[in-house]
Structures are given as structure tokens and as C-alpha cells.
Amino acid sequence: MSITSPALKRARGDVPFAIVNYAGFLLFALLCAYPFYFLIINSVSANDMSALGQVRLWPEGLHLSNYAQILQLDGLSAAAIVSVARTVIGTACTVLASAFLGFMFTQERMWKRSLWYRLVIFTMYFSAGLIPMYITMKTLGLTNSFWVYILPAIVQPFNIILVKTYVESMPASLQEAAEIDGAGTLRVFFRIILPNMTPILATVAIFTAVAQWNSFQDTLLYITDQKLYSLQYLLYTYTNQASSLAQAAQNAQGNLGALATAATTQTPTSIRMTVAVLVVLPILFIYPLFQRYFVKGIMLGAVKG
């Protein structure tokens, strides 16, 4: 007669739950990934089959001519440089400002700390609207300027709240020990607090980078100089003009003397799919780079005793 321990019984009872749990998460992951997969397979499949909606699970008539033709569109390289520059500079400025303001709002000796914090939070719920915002940007000379992408987005109340909450969860003895050694506010921030804020700063960086990369409305409102068009805005216009661009691509192929086949001839559907992939793909690479920083307990062992 064998005796089964209660722990072993619980372990056996958890197996069906684990199977259902993993199966549910796997199904959810597939549902989330399928739209991206659908875009990719349609962008590299035969354009005539893609236009008829016949590409659903596997690519048909694999080719990469869609990307070669889209990347040759006028102004695309300059717009890509603008988008990369605004994403890198804007993210760096926003992260630094959020870190510093979030830290300062935790300092009780800051003059009128509660008042300034409430004023910053106030802007989360109330705004003047598009017309006053445009007038302000024009008065400041930011229209048709690259800095209209950077300066208005530096102070983000939500990011400041995240950083402030994180700093408040850090051991107060870290700052106290530095102040006893004679460190001032800036030295405490840059030498003690900032290096220990990596997880929350990575989170803020991801939020900001995604917002900067995907933004096109600021270009629509404030920019008329084509040299300052962002990639998102340019691809947005290409998507809206997919039919005319498809006709232009067909004409270009004919002028070059190439025999355009139905499988590789650009269609509005192929242009929309290819443009969507070009928009989404770069930002997807940011998450793996920052994922390892989403680890709680980075302060573990920072204070001995």
C-alpha cells in the first residue's frame, strides 16, 4: 500500500491547470502576433493574390520587389533621418527631464514643491486645444522647425508621476548618506539616484520612443517644409495615395522596359501592406533591447544592513 504525500497530490492536480493556462496564453500570443504576420506575408507575396485576399496563412509567390520600389520613393531617406533624429533626441531629452523633475518633486526642501507638482499634473486633464497650441508654436517660432518635435514633448506629466513614485520607493538612506558626505542636490541626482533608476527610465524611454516614432500629427499641423517631413507622415500620405502610387510604379516599370507581371505589379493593397511593415518593424526592435531592464529589485543590496 503506497502513501501519496499531500504535496505530490497538489502537484498532480496542478498539471491540468498548467496545461490550460499555457494553452490559453499561447493562443492569446498567437492572436496578438497574427496581425503583424499577416502584414509581412502580404507584403512579400504575389501582389495580385494579395489584392484578392487570397494570402492568409502562408506567403504565395514570394518576392521582395515591393520593398525595393517603396524604398525608392522620393523623400523617404530624408524623412527616415528626421524620424530617427526626433526619436533619439526627443527620447533622451524626455527621459532626462522626467528623471530630474520626478526626483525634485520628492525633495521636501524644494520651494513650492506641491504647487509646481499640482500645476504639472493639471496639464494632464486640461489643455487649451489645437488652435491656441498652434498660435503658441507659431509665436515661439517653432513652426517649420525641427525643434517643434522635441520641445513640446519634453515634460510629460505621466512619466514624471512614474519616476516620482519610483524614487519614493528607493531607500532614503541612499540620499542621506551622500548628503552626509557633502554631496549637493545635483551630485546626489547624477551620482546616486540616476544610476539606480534604470528600470523606470527604460520604461519611460520605451513610451517616449514609441510616441515619437509613431507621431505624424505634429508634422501635419506645424510643418510645411518637405525637408522636415517625418517618416510616419510621409508614409501616411503614401497610404492615402496608394492608388496613384501604384499607377506611378506601373508606369515607371513600363518606362524602364521591364515586363511587369501581375505578381510584382504594385497595387494599392501591396503598398499599404508594405508601408505598414516599414512603419511597425523598426519600433519592434526597441523592446528586446530594453526588456532586460524591466526587472524589479535593482535596489537589492544597494544599502547594507
PDB file of C-alpha atoms in Angstrom:
ATOM      1  CA  MET A   1       0.000   0.000   0.000  1.00  0.00           C
ATOM      2  CA  SER A   2       1.580   3.234  -1.149  1.00  0.00           C
ATOM      3  CA  ILE A   3       1.100   6.527   0.599  1.00  0.00           C
ATOM      4  CA  THR A   4       0.965   9.658  -1.565  1.00  0.00           C
ATOM      5  CA  SER A   5       2.057  12.851   0.118  1.00  0.00           C
ATOM      6  CA  PRO A   6      -0.271  15.908   0.036  1.00  0.00           C
ATOM      7  CA  ALA A   7       2.401  17.905  -1.808  1.00  0.00           C
ATOM      8  CA  LEU A   8       2.537  15.273  -4.575  1.00  0.00           C
ATOM      9  CA  LYS A   9      -1.259  15.284  -4.839  1.00  0.00           C
ATOM     10  CA  ARG A  10      -1.261  19.071  -5.228  1.00  0.00           C
ATOM     11  CA  ALA A  11       1.483  18.833  -7.831  1.00  0.00           C
ATOM     12  CA  ARG A  12      -0.536  16.294  -9.842  1.00  0.00           C
ATOM     13  CA  GLY A  13      -3.647  18.420  -9.502  1.00  0.00           C
ATOM     14  CA  ASP A  14      -1.815  21.465 -10.862  1.00  0.00           C
ATOM     15  CA  VAL A  15      -0.919  19.733 -14.146  1.00  0.00           C
ATOM     16  CA  PRO A  16      -4.329  20.237 -15.853  1.00  0.00           C
ATOM     17  CA  PHE A  17      -4.407  23.856 -14.726  1.00  0.00           C
ATOM     18  CA  ALA A  18      -0.886  24.429 -16.058  1.00  0.00           C
ATOM     19  CA  ILE A  19      -1.799  22.877 -19.419  1.00  0.00           C
ATOM     20  CA  VAL A  20      -4.916  25.031 -19.773  1.00  0.00           C
ATOM     21  CA  ASN A  21      -3.018  28.105 -18.572  1.00  0.00           C
ATOM     22  CA  TYR A  22      -0.151  27.696 -21.043  1.00  0.00           C
ATOM     23  CA  ALA A  23      -2.551  26.846 -23.876  1.00  0.00           C
ATOM     24  CA  GLY A  24      -4.574  29.980 -23.162  1.00  0.00           C
ATOM     25  CA  PHE A  25      -1.506  32.233 -23.108  1.00  0.00           C
ATOM     26  CA  LEU A  26      -0.167  30.599 -26.282  1.00  0.00           C
ATOM     27  CA  LEU A  27      -3.469  31.229 -28.064  1.00  0.00           C
ATOM     28  CA  PHE A  28      -3.507  34.830 -26.867  1.00  0.00           C
ATOM     29  CA  ALA A  29       0.092  35.332 -28.044  1.00  0.00           C
ATOM     30  CA  LEU A  30      -0.770  33.927 -31.483  1.00  0.00           C
ATOM     31  CA  LEU A  31      -3.784  36.239 -31.747  1.00  0.00           C
ATOM     32  CA  CYS A  32      -1.559  39.219 -30.918  1.00  0.00           C
ATOM     33  CA  ALA A  33       1.179  38.181 -33.361  1.00  0.00           C
ATOM     34  CA  TYR A  34      -1.051  37.252 -36.294  1.00  0.00           C
ATOM     35  CA  PRO A  35      -1.806  40.840 -37.474  1.00  0.00           C
ATOM     36  CA  PHE A  36       1.938  41.529 -37.804  1.00  0.00           C
ATOM     37  CA  TYR A  37       2.458  38.188 -39.521  1.00  0.00           C
ATOM     38  CA  PHE A  38      -0.444  38.943 -41.872  1.00  0.00           C
ATOM     39  CA  LEU A  39       1.116  42.260 -42.885  1.00  0.00           C
ATOM     40  CA  ILE A  40       4.513  40.680 -43.531  1.00  0.00           C
ATOM     41  CA  ILE A  41       3.295  37.735 -45.630  1.00  0.00           C
ATOM     42  CA  ASN A  42       1.078  40.005 -47.725  1.00  0.00           C
ATOM     43  CA  SER A  43       3.914  42.448 -48.333  1.00  0.00           C
ATOM     44  CA  VAL A  44       6.164  39.698 -49.748  1.00  0.00           C
ATOM     45  CA  SER A  45       3.506  37.695 -51.582  1.00  0.00           C
ATOM     46  CA  ALA A  46       2.287  37.964 -55.165  1.00  0.00           C
ATOM     47  CA  ASN A  47       0.520  41.316 -55.400  1.00  0.00           C
ATOM     48  CA  ASP A  48      -2.389  40.038 -57.458  1.00  0.00           C
ATOM     49  CA  MET A  49      -3.183  37.312 -54.907  1.00  0.00           C
ATOM     50  CA  SER A  50      -2.742  39.749 -52.013  1.00  0.00           C
ATOM     51  CA  ALA A  51      -5.164  42.202 -53.632  1.00  0.00           C
ATOM     52  CA  LEU A  52      -7.776  39.425 -53.920  1.00  0.00           C
ATOM     53  CA  GLY A  53      -7.361  38.487 -50.241  1.00  0.00           C
ATOM     54  CA  GLN A  54      -6.017  35.019 -51.005  1.00  0.00           C
ATOM     55  CA  VAL A  55      -2.954  35.296 -48.713  1.00  0.00           C
ATOM     56  CA  ARG A  56      -3.927  34.370 -45.164  1.00  0.00           C
ATOM     57  CA  LEU A  57      -1.571  31.814 -43.601  1.00  0.00           C
ATOM     58  CA  TRP A  58       1.420  31.355 -45.896  1.00  0.00           C
ATOM     59  CA  PRO A  59       3.152  33.677 -48.402  1.00  0.00           C
ATOM     60  CA  GLU A  60       2.285  32.976 -52.020  1.00  0.00           C
ATOM     61  CA  GLY A  61       4.659  33.851 -54.846  1.00  0.00           C
ATOM     62  CA  LEU A  62       7.414  35.141 -52.580  1.00  0.00           C
ATOM     63  CA  HIS A  63       9.218  38.309 -53.771  1.00  0.00           C
ATOM     64  CA  LEU A  64      10.782  41.464 -52.302  1.00  0.00           C
ATOM     65  CA  SER A  65      10.174  43.910 -55.133  1.00  0.00           C
ATOM     66  CA  ASN A  66       7.569  45.789 -53.055  1.00  0.00           C
ATOM     67  CA  TYR A  67      10.219  46.934 -50.597  1.00  0.00           C
ATOM     68  CA  ALA A  68      12.678  47.786 -53.364  1.00  0.00           C
ATOM     69  CA  GLN A  69      10.107  50.030 -55.044  1.00  0.00           C
ATOM     70  CA  ILE A  70       8.783  51.637 -51.855  1.00  0.00           C
ATOM     71  CA  LEU A  71      12.294  52.479 -50.662  1.00  0.00           C
ATOM     72  CA  GLN A  72      12.937  54.329 -53.920  1.00  0.00           C
ATOM     73  CA  LEU A  73      10.100  56.799 -53.374  1.00  0.00           C
ATOM     74  CA  ASP A  74      11.126  60.449 -53.280  1.00  0.00           C
ATOM     75  CA  GLY A  75      11.974  61.918 -49.879  1.00  0.00           C
ATOM     76  CA  LEU A  76      11.878  58.632 -47.996  1.00  0.00           C
ATOM     77  CA  SER A  77      15.519  58.651 -46.875  1.00  0.00           C
ATOM     78  CA  ALA A  78      15.358  62.269 -45.669  1.00  0.00           C
ATOM     79  CA  ALA A  79      12.128  61.559 -43.781  1.00  0.00           C
ATOM     80  CA  ALA A  80      13.701  58.491 -42.181  1.00  0.00           C
ATOM     81  CA  ILE A  81      16.617  60.614 -40.939  1.00  0.00           C
ATOM     82  CA  VAL A  82      14.182  63.139 -39.438  1.00  0.00           C
ATOM     83  CA  SER A  83      12.212  60.399 -37.671  1.00  0.00           C
ATOM     84  CA  VAL A  84      15.328  58.711 -36.292  1.00  0.00           C
ATOM     85  CA  ALA A  85      16.711  62.049 -35.110  1.00  0.00           C
ATOM     86  CA  ARG A  86      13.496  63.113 -33.400  1.00  0.00           C
ATOM     87  CA  THR A  87      13.138  59.699 -31.770  1.00  0.00           C
ATOM     88  CA  VAL A  88      16.695  59.631 -30.407  1.00  0.00           C
ATOM     89  CA  ILE A  89      16.922  63.292 -29.330  1.00  0.00           C
ATOM     90  CA  GLY A  90      13.340  63.506 -28.116  1.00  0.00           C
ATOM     91  CA  THR A  91      13.630  60.307 -26.083  1.00  0.00           C
ATOM     92  CA  ALA A  92      16.907  61.411 -24.462  1.00  0.00           C
ATOM     93  CA  CYS A  93      15.534  64.851 -23.537  1.00  0.00           C
ATOM     94  CA  THR A  94      12.234  63.497 -22.208  1.00  0.00           C
ATOM     95  CA  VAL A  95      13.896  60.773 -20.133  1.00  0.00           C
ATOM     96  CA  LEU A  96      16.363  63.225 -18.574  1.00  0.00           C
ATOM     97  CA  ALA A  97      13.656  65.810 -17.838  1.00  0.00           C
ATOM     98  CA  SER A  98      11.310  63.184 -16.374  1.00  0.00           C
ATOM     99  CA  ALA A  99      14.092  61.786 -14.200  1.00  0.00           C
ATOM    100  CA  PHE A 100      15.156  65.172 -12.857  1.00  0.00           C
ATOM    101  CA  LEU A 101      11.648  66.548 -12.251  1.00  0.00           C
ATOM    102  CA  GLY A 102      10.489  63.279 -10.734  1.00  0.00           C
ATOM    103  CA  PHE A 103      13.459  63.409  -8.367  1.00  0.00           C
ATOM    104  CA  MET A 104      12.991  67.095  -7.491  1.00  0.00           C
ATOM    105  CA  PHE A 105       9.317  66.618  -6.668  1.00  0.00           C
ATOM    106  CA  THR A 106      10.385  64.200  -3.925  1.00  0.00           C
ATOM    107  CA  GLN A 107      12.651  66.796  -2.266  1.00  0.00           C
ATOM    108  CA  GLU A 108      10.865  68.475   0.617  1.00  0.00           C
ATOM    109  CA  ARG A 109      13.235  71.434   0.567  1.00  0.00           C
ATOM    110  CA  MET A 110      12.188  72.350  -2.997  1.00  0.00           C
ATOM    111  CA  TRP A 111      10.454  75.751  -2.961  1.00  0.00           C
ATOM    112  CA  LYS A 112       6.670  75.419  -3.508  1.00  0.00           C
ATOM    113  CA  ARG A 113       7.117  71.750  -4.384  1.00  0.00           C
ATOM    114  CA  SER A 114       3.416  70.850  -4.027  1.00  0.00           C
ATOM    115  CA  LEU A 115       2.299  73.832  -6.095  1.00  0.00           C
ATOM    116  CA  TRP A 116       4.592  73.040  -9.033  1.00  0.00           C
ATOM    117  CA  TYR A 117       3.678  69.382  -8.911  1.00  0.00           C
ATOM    118  CA  ARG A 118      -0.045  70.158  -8.985  1.00  0.00           C
ATOM    119  CA  LEU A 119       0.437  72.541 -11.898  1.00  0.00           C
ATOM    120  CA  VAL A 120       2.241  69.839 -13.867  1.00  0.00           C
ATOM    121  CA  ILE A 121      -0.471  67.284 -13.116  1.00  0.00           C
ATOM    122  CA  PHE A 122      -3.140  69.844 -14.054  1.00  0.00           C
ATOM    123  CA  THR A 123      -1.954  69.719 -17.663  1.00  0.00           C
ATOM    124  CA  MET A 124      -2.869  66.015 -17.866  1.00  0.00           C
ATOM    125  CA  TYR A 125      -6.565  66.820 -17.650  1.00  0.00           C
ATOM    126  CA  PHE A 126      -6.911  70.248 -19.257  1.00  0.00           C
ATOM    127  CA  SER A 127      -5.470  71.678 -22.453  1.00  0.00           C
ATOM    128  CA  ALA A 128      -6.128  74.813 -24.463  1.00  0.00           C
ATOM    129  CA  GLY A 129      -6.840  72.964 -27.724  1.00  0.00           C
ATOM    130  CA  LEU A 130      -5.314  72.830 -31.181  1.00  0.00           C
ATOM    131  CA  ILE A 131      -5.778  76.460 -32.214  1.00  0.00           C
ATOM    132  CA  PRO A 132      -4.168  78.035 -29.102  1.00  0.00           C
ATOM    133  CA  MET A 133      -1.428  75.404 -29.319  1.00  0.00           C
ATOM    134  CA  TYR A 134      -0.738  76.308 -32.940  1.00  0.00           C
ATOM    135  CA  ILE A 135      -0.689  80.023 -32.115  1.00  0.00           C
ATOM    136  CA  THR A 136       1.765  79.349 -29.296  1.00  0.00           C
ATOM    137  CA  MET A 137       4.064  77.320 -31.536  1.00  0.00           C
ATOM    138  CA  LYS A 138       3.933  79.984 -34.237  1.00  0.00           C
ATOM    139  CA  THR A 139       4.618  82.778 -31.735  1.00  0.00           C
ATOM    140  CA  LEU A 140       7.624  80.887 -30.396  1.00  0.00           C
ATOM    141  CA  GLY A 141       8.944  80.402 -33.917  1.00  0.00           C
ATOM    142  CA  LEU A 142       8.695  76.619 -33.772  1.00  0.00           C
ATOM    143  CA  THR A 143       6.596  76.111 -36.891  1.00  0.00           C
ATOM    144  CA  ASN A 144       8.662  74.702 -39.750  1.00  0.00           C
ATOM    145  CA  SER A 145      11.383  73.920 -37.222  1.00  0.00           C
ATOM    146  CA  PHE A 146      12.813  70.556 -36.197  1.00  0.00           C
ATOM    147  CA  TRP A 147      12.532  71.559 -32.538  1.00  0.00           C
ATOM    148  CA  VAL A 148       8.741  71.500 -32.695  1.00  0.00           C
ATOM    149  CA  TYR A 149       9.159  67.728 -32.497  1.00  0.00           C
ATOM    150  CA  ILE A 150      11.307  67.926 -29.363  1.00  0.00           C
ATOM    151  CA  LEU A 151      10.487  70.859 -27.066  1.00  0.00           C
ATOM    152  CA  PRO A 152       6.698  70.457 -26.589  1.00  0.00           C
ATOM    153  CA  ALA A 153       7.117  66.785 -25.668  1.00  0.00           C
ATOM    154  CA  ILE A 154       9.924  67.103 -23.103  1.00  0.00           C
ATOM    155  CA  VAL A 155       7.754  67.481 -19.993  1.00  0.00           C
ATOM    156  CA  GLN A 156       5.272  64.605 -19.771  1.00  0.00           C
ATOM    157  CA  PRO A 157       3.229  64.531 -16.520  1.00  0.00           C
ATOM    158  CA  PHE A 158       2.557  60.789 -16.702  1.00  0.00           C
ATOM    159  CA  ASN A 159       6.265  59.993 -16.963  1.00  0.00           C
ATOM    160  CA  ILE A 160       7.029  62.364 -14.098  1.00  0.00           C
ATOM    161  CA  ILE A 161       4.484  60.571 -11.903  1.00  0.00           C
ATOM    162  CA  LEU A 162       6.085  57.217 -12.722  1.00  0.00           C
ATOM    163  CA  VAL A 163       9.568  58.452 -11.858  1.00  0.00           C
ATOM    164  CA  LYS A 164       8.428  60.259  -8.699  1.00  0.00           C
ATOM    165  CA  THR A 165       6.710  57.125  -7.418  1.00  0.00           C
ATOM    166  CA  TYR A 166       9.793  55.051  -8.161  1.00  0.00           C
ATOM    167  CA  VAL A 167      12.145  57.487  -6.406  1.00  0.00           C
ATOM    168  CA  GLU A 168       9.888  57.494  -3.338  1.00  0.00           C
ATOM    169  CA  SER A 169      10.209  53.708  -3.155  1.00  0.00           C
ATOM    170  CA  MET A 170      14.012  53.927  -3.010  1.00  0.00           C
ATOM    171  CA  PRO A 171      15.716  53.801   0.416  1.00  0.00           C
ATOM    172  CA  ALA A 172      16.043  57.303   1.849  1.00  0.00           C
ATOM    173  CA  SER A 173      19.357  56.312   3.414  1.00  0.00           C
ATOM    174  CA  LEU A 174      20.974  56.422  -0.041  1.00  0.00           C
ATOM    175  CA  GLN A 175      20.492  60.166  -0.339  1.00  0.00           C
ATOM    176  CA  GLU A 176      21.122  60.780   3.349  1.00  0.00           C
ATOM    177  CA  ALA A 177      24.480  59.012   3.203  1.00  0.00           C
ATOM    178  CA  ALA A 178      25.518  61.051   0.162  1.00  0.00           C
ATOM    179  CA  GLU A 179      24.463  64.334   1.797  1.00  0.00           C
ATOM    180  CA  ILE A 180      26.422  63.474   4.939  1.00  0.00           C
ATOM    181  CA  ASP A 181      29.484  63.107   2.707  1.00  0.00           C
ATOM    182  CA  GLY A 182      28.853  66.610   1.378  1.00  0.00           C
ATOM    183  CA  ALA A 183      27.070  65.871  -1.921  1.00  0.00           C
ATOM    184  CA  GLY A 184      24.750  68.567  -3.243  1.00  0.00           C
ATOM    185  CA  THR A 185      21.420  68.100  -4.998  1.00  0.00           C
ATOM    186  CA  LEU A 186      22.845  67.707  -8.497  1.00  0.00           C
ATOM    187  CA  ARG A 187      25.573  65.319  -7.379  1.00  0.00           C
ATOM    188  CA  VAL A 188      23.029  63.223  -5.467  1.00  0.00           C
ATOM    189  CA  PHE A 189      20.850  63.080  -8.562  1.00  0.00           C
ATOM    190  CA  PHE A 190      23.537  62.242 -11.126  1.00  0.00           C
ATOM    191  CA  ARG A 191      25.781  60.045  -8.963  1.00  0.00           C
ATOM    192  CA  ILE A 192      23.321  58.287  -6.644  1.00  0.00           C
ATOM    193  CA  ILE A 193      19.705  58.429  -7.831  1.00  0.00           C
ATOM    194  CA  LEU A 194      20.031  58.349 -11.633  1.00  0.00           C
ATOM    195  CA  PRO A 195      22.167  55.164 -11.838  1.00  0.00           C
ATOM    196  CA  ASN A 196      19.590  53.344  -9.701  1.00  0.00           C
ATOM    197  CA  MET A 197      16.602  54.375 -11.812  1.00  0.00           C
ATOM    198  CA  THR A 198      17.369  52.168 -14.814  1.00  0.00           C
ATOM    199  CA  PRO A 199      14.101  50.128 -14.841  1.00  0.00           C
ATOM    200  CA  ILE A 200      11.764  53.119 -14.706  1.00  0.00           C
ATOM    201  CA  LEU A 201      13.892  55.127 -17.132  1.00  0.00           C
ATOM    202  CA  ALA A 202      13.813  52.222 -19.590  1.00  0.00           C
ATOM    203  CA  THR A 203      10.028  52.201 -19.296  1.00  0.00           C
ATOM    204  CA  VAL A 204       9.834  55.938 -19.921  1.00  0.00           C
ATOM    205  CA  ALA A 205      12.258  55.583 -22.834  1.00  0.00           C
ATOM    206  CA  ILE A 206      10.084  52.949 -24.494  1.00  0.00           C
ATOM    207  CA  PHE A 207       6.908  55.009 -24.046  1.00  0.00           C
ATOM    208  CA  THR A 208       8.609  58.106 -25.453  1.00  0.00           C
ATOM    209  CA  ALA A 209      10.363  56.373 -28.340  1.00  0.00           C
ATOM    210  CA  VAL A 210       7.146  54.707 -29.491  1.00  0.00           C
ATOM    211  CA  ALA A 211       5.253  58.010 -29.273  1.00  0.00           C
ATOM    212  CA  GLN A 212       7.961  59.910 -31.143  1.00  0.00           C
ATOM    213  CA  TRP A 213       8.348  57.304 -33.856  1.00  0.00           C
ATOM    214  CA  ASN A 214       4.609  56.927 -34.469  1.00  0.00           C
ATOM    215  CA  SER A 215       3.751  60.623 -34.340  1.00  0.00           C
ATOM    216  CA  PHE A 216       2.649  62.325 -37.532  1.00  0.00           C
ATOM    217  CA  GLN A 217       0.043  64.830 -36.330  1.00  0.00           C
ATOM    218  CA  ASP A 218       2.647  67.397 -35.303  1.00  0.00           C
ATOM    219  CA  THR A 219       4.051  67.293 -38.835  1.00  0.00           C
ATOM    220  CA  LEU A 220       0.538  67.724 -40.201  1.00  0.00           C
ATOM    221  CA  LEU A 221      -0.113  70.780 -38.010  1.00  0.00           C
ATOM    222  CA  TYR A 222       3.203  72.617 -37.818  1.00  0.00           C
ATOM    223  CA  ILE A 223       5.329  71.616 -40.810  1.00  0.00           C
ATOM    224  CA  THR A 224       5.027  72.664 -44.440  1.00  0.00           C
ATOM    225  CA  ASP A 225       8.705  72.314 -45.361  1.00  0.00           C
ATOM    226  CA  GLN A 226       9.099  68.925 -47.062  1.00  0.00           C
ATOM    227  CA  LYS A 227      12.663  68.626 -45.755  1.00  0.00           C
ATOM    228  CA  LEU A 228      11.249  68.313 -42.228  1.00  0.00           C
ATOM    229  CA  TYR A 229       8.598  65.718 -43.014  1.00  0.00           C
ATOM    230  CA  SER A 230       8.752  62.747 -40.667  1.00  0.00           C
ATOM    231  CA  LEU A 231       8.709  59.195 -41.962  1.00  0.00           C
ATOM    232  CA  GLN A 232       5.332  58.489 -40.411  1.00  0.00           C
ATOM    233  CA  TYR A 233       3.737  61.492 -42.087  1.00  0.00           C
ATOM    234  CA  LEU A 234       5.283  60.646 -45.441  1.00  0.00           C
ATOM    235  CA  LEU A 235       4.143  57.041 -45.243  1.00  0.00           C
ATOM    236  CA  TYR A 236       0.729  58.262 -44.091  1.00  0.00           C
ATOM    237  CA  THR A 237       0.428  60.306 -47.271  1.00  0.00           C
ATOM    238  CA  TYR A 238       1.670  57.343 -49.311  1.00  0.00           C
ATOM    239  CA  THR A 239      -1.003  55.142 -47.763  1.00  0.00           C
ATOM    240  CA  ASN A 240      -3.713  57.666 -48.626  1.00  0.00           C
ATOM    241  CA  GLN A 241      -2.348  57.926 -52.160  1.00  0.00           C
ATOM    242  CA  ALA A 242      -1.848  54.190 -52.619  1.00  0.00           C
ATOM    243  CA  SER A 243      -3.844  54.017 -55.860  1.00  0.00           C
ATOM    244  CA  SER A 244      -1.929  56.813 -57.572  1.00  0.00           C
ATOM    245  CA  LEU A 245       1.407  55.470 -56.338  1.00  0.00           C
ATOM    246  CA  ALA A 246       0.561  52.032 -57.683  1.00  0.00           C
ATOM    247  CA  GLN A 247      -0.169  53.547 -61.088  1.00  0.00           C
ATOM    248  CA  ALA A 248       3.067  55.549 -60.941  1.00  0.00           C
ATOM    249  CA  ALA A 249       5.047  52.401 -60.105  1.00  0.00           C
ATOM    250  CA  GLN A 250       3.461  50.575 -63.033  1.00  0.00           C
ATOM    251  CA  ASN A 251       4.318  53.449 -65.364  1.00  0.00           C
ATOM    252  CA  ALA A 252       7.901  53.510 -64.084  1.00  0.00           C
ATOM    253  CA  GLN A 253       8.255  49.799 -64.793  1.00  0.00           C
ATOM    254  CA  GLY A 254       6.936  50.314 -68.300  1.00  0.00           C
ATOM    255  CA  ASN A 255       9.305  53.210 -68.941  1.00  0.00           C
ATOM    256  CA  LEU A 256      12.249  51.074 -67.895  1.00  0.00           C
ATOM    257  CA  GLY A 257      11.261  48.490 -70.407  1.00  0.00           C
ATOM    258  CA  ALA A 258      10.659  45.839 -67.801  1.00  0.00           C
ATOM    259  CA  LEU A 259       7.827  43.425 -68.358  1.00  0.00           C
ATOM    260  CA  ALA A 260       5.624  43.935 -65.335  1.00  0.00           C
ATOM    261  CA  THR A 261       3.852  40.789 -64.251  1.00  0.00           C
ATOM    262  CA  ALA A 262       0.658  40.646 -62.232  1.00  0.00           C
ATOM    263  CA  ALA A 263       2.590  39.120 -59.331  1.00  0.00           C
ATOM    264  CA  THR A 264       5.018  42.019 -58.913  1.00  0.00           C
ATOM    265  CA  THR A 265       2.994  44.972 -60.233  1.00  0.00           C
ATOM    266  CA  GLN A 266       2.232  47.357 -57.390  1.00  0.00           C
ATOM    267  CA  THR A 267      -1.359  47.521 -56.169  1.00  0.00           C
ATOM    268  CA  PRO A 268      -2.959  49.742 -53.503  1.00  0.00           C
ATOM    269  CA  THR A 269      -3.091  46.708 -51.197  1.00  0.00           C
ATOM    270  CA  SER A 270       0.604  45.878 -51.655  1.00  0.00           C
ATOM    271  CA  ILE A 271       1.588  49.490 -50.983  1.00  0.00           C
ATOM    272  CA  ARG A 272      -0.497  49.674 -47.804  1.00  0.00           C
ATOM    273  CA  MET A 273       0.885  46.369 -46.521  1.00  0.00           C
ATOM    274  CA  THR A 274       4.490  47.271 -47.297  1.00  0.00           C
ATOM    275  CA  VAL A 275       4.178  50.737 -45.796  1.00  0.00           C
ATOM    276  CA  ALA A 276       2.593  49.289 -42.638  1.00  0.00           C
ATOM    277  CA  VAL A 277       5.516  46.878 -42.213  1.00  0.00           C
ATOM    278  CA  LEU A 278       8.048  49.678 -42.682  1.00  0.00           C
ATOM    279  CA  VAL A 279       6.223  51.708 -40.025  1.00  0.00           C
ATOM    280  CA  VAL A 280       5.938  48.948 -37.435  1.00  0.00           C
ATOM    281  CA  LEU A 281       9.111  46.925 -37.869  1.00  0.00           C
ATOM    282  CA  PRO A 282      11.756  49.366 -36.544  1.00  0.00           C
ATOM    283  CA  ILE A 283       9.974  50.066 -33.271  1.00  0.00           C
ATOM    284  CA  LEU A 284       9.614  46.336 -32.582  1.00  0.00           C
ATOM    285  CA  PHE A 285      13.389  46.086 -32.160  1.00  0.00           C
ATOM    286  CA  ILE A 286      13.351  48.532 -29.245  1.00  0.00           C
ATOM    287  CA  TYR A 287      11.522  46.184 -26.874  1.00  0.00           C
ATOM    288  CA  PRO A 288      14.137  43.387 -26.826  1.00  0.00           C
ATOM    289  CA  LEU A 289      16.854  45.971 -26.131  1.00  0.00           C
ATOM    290  CA  PHE A 290      15.101  47.326 -23.040  1.00  0.00           C
ATOM    291  CA  GLN A 291      13.325  44.206 -21.844  1.00  0.00           C
ATOM    292  CA  ARG A 292      16.104  43.113 -19.502  1.00  0.00           C
ATOM    293  CA  TYR A 293      15.790  46.387 -17.596  1.00  0.00           C
ATOM    294  CA  PHE A 294      12.225  45.591 -16.578  1.00  0.00           C
ATOM    295  CA  VAL A 295      13.476  43.785 -13.507  1.00  0.00           C
ATOM    296  CA  LYS A 296      12.280  44.725 -10.075  1.00  0.00           C
ATOM    297  CA  GLY A 297      14.608  44.737  -7.137  1.00  0.00           C
ATOM    298  CA  ILE A 298      17.518  46.574  -8.736  1.00  0.00           C
ATOM    299  CA  MET A 299      17.959  48.304  -5.382  1.00  0.00           C
ATOM    300  CA  LEU A 300      18.523  44.966  -3.685  1.00  0.00           C
ATOM    301  CA  GLY A 301      21.796  45.231  -1.850  1.00  0.00           C
ATOM    302  CA  ALA A 302      22.259  48.952  -2.561  1.00  0.00           C
ATOM    303  CA  VAL A 303      22.028  49.656   1.173  1.00  0.00           C
ATOM    304  CA  LYS A 304      23.841  47.338   3.526  1.00  0.00           C
ATOM    305  CA  GLY A 305      22.347  46.476   6.869  1.00  0.00           C
TER     306      GLY A 305
END
